[in-house]
């Protein structure tokens, strides 16, 4: 039952991410904003990541399982999502792939010791978590300086995405539970929270 729920949630994540990506592309075409270009690449990558993971789950649900093909497809999907998170971090002005703070790097590596074997998907989720926590903290600090209400929704969305990635880690410790499905729900909620301020961007062409 959990497997079918995860399939549905990955499909929902794909549709939500694609909708936000389309909105970002529309904004970029009408405003020529480099930030919207990076956000377009980010949300399209996240959307494609959900779709690839969905394909991996569908492959595993087939009566004749193609060996480890489903696992590799899911790992590819996680990697594509990580690329999307990097574009989000880059659009917020991040200067390097890993934050300079040793504390944040330690937080990102620590969950790797919770699993029995470190796989590529674990490392990718670790990188995603570090990026999302870093950008969420930067967004919160930005809100404290500007008091812009739209920043609250962005910080909430990024925090929910980070929490979703952390729970995805935790689901590796207890496979076969509903934890991964909960992590998908939280990540979808985070995407919706990010969509709120983006939908307020004027999509009319700007004349200088």
Tab-separated table of C-alpha atoms in Angstrom:
chain	number	residue	atom	x	y	z
A	1	UNK	CA	0.000	0.000	0.000
A	2	UNK	CA	2.847	2.394	0.859
A	3	UNK	CA	4.477	1.711	-2.518
A	4	UNK	CA	1.367	2.799	-4.442
A	5	UNK	CA	1.039	5.908	-2.262
A	6	UNK	CA	4.664	6.828	-3.019
A	7	UNK	CA	3.993	6.366	-6.738
A	8	UNK	CA	1.026	8.750	-6.566
A	9	UNK	CA	2.922	11.338	-4.496
A	10	UNK	CA	5.882	11.336	-6.903
A	11	UNK	CA	3.460	11.956	-9.754
A	12	UNK	CA	1.858	14.835	-7.811
A	13	UNK	CA	5.328	16.249	-7.106
A	14	UNK	CA	6.092	16.136	-10.819
A	15	UNK	CA	2.909	18.044	-11.691
A	16	UNK	CA	3.423	20.692	-8.977
A	17	UNK	CA	7.082	21.202	-9.882
A	18	UNK	CA	6.228	21.393	-13.586
A	19	UNK	CA	3.544	24.014	-12.940
A	20	UNK	CA	6.006	26.169	-10.993
A	21	UNK	CA	8.628	25.661	-13.707
A	22	UNK	CA	6.192	26.823	-16.396
A	23	UNK	CA	5.342	29.922	-14.346
A	24	UNK	CA	9.053	30.666	-13.950
A	25	UNK	CA	9.632	30.282	-17.705
A	26	UNK	CA	6.749	32.673	-18.408
A	27	UNK	CA	8.224	35.177	-15.976
A	28	UNK	CA	11.666	34.894	-17.559
A	29	UNK	CA	10.322	35.347	-21.094
A	30	UNK	CA	8.484	38.512	-20.093
A	31	UNK	CA	11.008	40.039	-17.693
A	32	UNK	CA	14.343	38.595	-18.875
A	33	UNK	CA	15.346	38.137	-15.244
A	34	UNK	CA	18.453	35.920	-14.743
A	35	UNK	CA	17.047	34.857	-11.367
A	36	UNK	CA	13.869	33.557	-12.997
A	37	UNK	CA	15.997	31.691	-15.543
A	38	UNK	CA	17.819	29.888	-12.749
A	39	UNK	CA	14.540	29.218	-10.946
A	40	UNK	CA	13.081	27.834	-14.177
A	41	UNK	CA	15.983	25.395	-14.462
A	42	UNK	CA	15.619	24.564	-10.764
A	43	UNK	CA	11.932	23.698	-10.741
A	44	UNK	CA	12.047	21.898	-14.077
A	45	UNK	CA	14.928	19.782	-12.737
A	46	UNK	CA	13.020	19.053	-9.521
A	47	UNK	CA	9.948	18.145	-11.553
A	48	UNK	CA	11.945	15.843	-13.823
A	49	UNK	CA	13.512	14.273	-10.734
A	50	UNK	CA	10.084	13.375	-9.396
A	51	UNK	CA	9.171	11.880	-12.766
A	52	UNK	CA	12.357	9.783	-12.973
A	53	UNK	CA	11.818	8.483	-9.437
A	54	UNK	CA	8.211	7.681	-10.419
A	55	UNK	CA	9.495	5.672	-13.390
A	56	UNK	CA	11.860	3.815	-11.054
A	57	UNK	CA	9.028	2.906	-8.706
A	58	UNK	CA	6.861	1.781	-11.601
A	59	UNK	CA	9.709	-0.440	-12.817
A	60	UNK	CA	9.956	-2.045	-9.381
A	61	UNK	CA	6.219	-2.712	-9.306
A	62	UNK	CA	6.325	-4.674	-12.557
A	63	UNK	CA	5.738	-8.442	-12.171
A	64	UNK	CA	9.133	-9.201	-13.733
A	65	UNK	CA	11.548	-6.843	-11.984
A	66	UNK	CA	14.492	-5.830	-14.190
A	67	UNK	CA	17.168	-6.480	-11.546
A	68	UNK	CA	18.617	-3.298	-10.102
A	69	UNK	CA	17.326	-1.085	-12.914
A	70	UNK	CA	14.650	0.485	-10.724
A	71	UNK	CA	17.196	1.384	-8.043
A	72	UNK	CA	19.510	3.092	-10.525
A	73	UNK	CA	16.626	5.026	-12.056
A	74	UNK	CA	15.592	6.274	-8.598
A	75	UNK	CA	19.183	7.329	-7.879
A	76	UNK	CA	19.234	9.263	-11.155
A	77	UNK	CA	16.007	11.000	-10.158
A	78	UNK	CA	17.465	12.001	-6.788
A	79	UNK	CA	20.516	13.382	-8.606
A	80	UNK	CA	18.365	15.485	-10.937
A	81	UNK	CA	16.475	16.865	-7.931
A	82	UNK	CA	19.795	17.722	-6.261
A	83	UNK	CA	20.744	19.668	-9.381
A	84	UNK	CA	17.497	21.602	-9.055
A	85	UNK	CA	18.251	22.429	-5.420
A	86	UNK	CA	21.667	23.685	-6.505
A	87	UNK	CA	20.054	26.085	-8.994
A	88	UNK	CA	17.796	27.357	-6.190
A	89	UNK	CA	20.819	27.897	-3.959
A	90	UNK	CA	22.708	29.565	-6.815
A	91	UNK	CA	19.792	31.911	-7.454
A	92	UNK	CA	20.095	33.011	-3.803
A	93	UNK	CA	23.703	34.003	-4.344
A	94	UNK	CA	25.523	30.899	-3.059
A	95	UNK	CA	29.206	31.059	-3.998
A	96	UNK	CA	30.147	27.395	-3.690
A	97	UNK	CA	28.512	23.979	-3.811
A	98	UNK	CA	29.116	23.459	-0.072
A	99	UNK	CA	28.664	26.198	2.563
A	100	UNK	CA	31.742	27.489	4.340
A	101	UNK	CA	30.324	26.745	7.762
A	102	UNK	CA	31.831	23.578	9.246
A	103	UNK	CA	28.685	23.116	11.309
A	104	UNK	CA	26.433	22.864	8.235
A	105	UNK	CA	28.825	20.428	6.573
A	106	UNK	CA	28.793	18.303	9.718
A	107	UNK	CA	24.988	18.339	9.811
A	108	UNK	CA	24.899	17.184	6.210
A	109	UNK	CA	27.362	14.318	6.738
A	110	UNK	CA	25.985	13.074	10.070
A	111	UNK	CA	22.895	11.273	8.668
A	112	UNK	CA	25.210	9.153	6.495
A	113	UNK	CA	26.267	7.316	9.668
A	114	UNK	CA	22.653	6.351	10.354
A	115	UNK	CA	22.494	3.952	7.423
A	116	UNK	CA	24.239	0.609	7.195
A	117	UNK	CA	25.797	1.256	3.780
A	118	UNK	CA	26.509	4.585	2.131
A	119	UNK	CA	25.107	4.624	-1.392
A	120	UNK	CA	25.136	7.308	-4.050
A	121	UNK	CA	21.538	8.279	-3.300
A	122	UNK	CA	22.472	8.848	0.374
A	123	UNK	CA	25.259	11.223	-0.639
A	124	UNK	CA	22.985	13.100	-3.042
A	125	UNK	CA	20.328	13.547	-0.356
A	126	UNK	CA	23.058	14.755	2.008
A	127	UNK	CA	24.125	17.401	-0.504
A	128	UNK	CA	20.474	18.401	-1.071
A	129	UNK	CA	19.896	18.790	2.658
A	130	UNK	CA	22.995	20.968	3.120
A	131	UNK	CA	21.991	23.219	0.209
A	132	UNK	CA	18.398	23.599	1.408
A	133	UNK	CA	19.365	24.317	5.029
A	134	UNK	CA	21.920	26.883	3.891
A	135	UNK	CA	19.466	28.721	1.622
A	136	UNK	CA	16.680	28.538	4.241
A	137	UNK	CA	18.951	30.177	6.832
A	138	UNK	CA	20.005	32.850	4.335
A	139	UNK	CA	16.353	33.527	3.509
A	140	UNK	CA	15.420	33.857	7.182
A	141	UNK	CA	18.283	36.316	7.705
A	142	UNK	CA	17.080	38.243	4.656
A	143	UNK	CA	13.585	38.469	6.159
A	144	UNK	CA	14.984	39.828	9.421
A	145	UNK	CA	16.633	42.620	7.428
A	146	UNK	CA	13.890	43.466	4.920
A	147	UNK	CA	10.699	42.293	6.706
A	148	UNK	CA	9.299	41.278	3.335
A	149	UNK	CA	6.264	39.027	3.868
A	150	UNK	CA	6.924	37.080	0.693
A	151	UNK	CA	10.241	35.970	2.147
A	152	UNK	CA	8.396	34.096	4.897
A	153	UNK	CA	6.737	31.821	2.353
A	154	UNK	CA	10.083	31.199	0.644
A	155	UNK	CA	11.793	30.362	3.936
A	156	UNK	CA	8.902	28.057	4.887
A	157	UNK	CA	9.040	26.273	1.534
A	158	UNK	CA	12.804	25.763	1.702
A	159	UNK	CA	12.576	24.532	5.297
A	160	UNK	CA	9.883	22.023	4.330
A	161	UNK	CA	12.014	20.772	1.444
A	162	UNK	CA	14.964	20.353	3.821
A	163	UNK	CA	12.782	18.496	6.328
A	164	UNK	CA	11.478	16.283	3.534
A	165	UNK	CA	15.024	15.359	2.523
A	166	UNK	CA	15.912	14.586	6.143
A	167	UNK	CA	12.918	12.277	6.477
A	168	UNK	CA	13.948	10.601	3.226
A	169	UNK	CA	17.233	9.789	4.961
A	170	UNK	CA	15.352	8.474	7.959
A	171	UNK	CA	13.228	6.244	5.745
A	172	UNK	CA	16.455	4.498	4.685
A	173	UNK	CA	16.976	3.446	8.303
A	174	UNK	CA	13.427	2.062	8.500
A	175	UNK	CA	12.556	0.913	4.953
A	176	UNK	CA	9.057	-0.226	4.178
A	177	UNK	CA	7.422	2.349	6.467
A	178	UNK	CA	5.240	5.351	5.697
A	179	UNK	CA	8.067	7.794	6.543
A	180	UNK	CA	9.094	8.214	2.912
A	181	UNK	CA	5.510	8.968	1.885
A	182	UNK	CA	5.363	11.619	4.630
A	183	UNK	CA	8.614	13.123	3.337
A	184	UNK	CA	7.083	13.375	-0.149
A	185	UNK	CA	4.007	15.143	1.246
A	186	UNK	CA	6.218	17.644	3.060
A	187	UNK	CA	8.303	18.314	-0.059
A	188	UNK	CA	5.177	18.864	-2.147
A	189	UNK	CA	3.950	21.306	0.514
A	190	UNK	CA	7.307	23.075	0.316
A	191	UNK	CA	6.960	23.459	-3.447
A	192	UNK	CA	3.471	24.918	-3.003
A	193	UNK	CA	4.839	27.405	-0.444
A	194	UNK	CA	7.517	28.466	-2.935
A	195	UNK	CA	4.858	28.856	-5.614
A	196	UNK	CA	2.931	31.490	-3.627
A	197	UNK	CA	5.453	34.371	-3.936
A	198	UNK	CA	6.391	33.303	-7.456
A	199	UNK	CA	2.777	33.593	-8.597
A	200	UNK	CA	2.791	37.258	-7.565
A	201	UNK	CA	5.521	38.160	-10.047
A	202	UNK	CA	4.086	40.393	-12.793
A	203	UNK	CA	4.244	38.378	-15.995
A	204	UNK	CA	3.661	41.433	-18.168
A	205	UNK	CA	6.596	42.516	-20.299
A	206	UNK	CA	8.712	45.177	-18.575
A	207	UNK	CA	9.771	48.172	-20.632
A	208	UNK	CA	12.904	50.005	-19.554
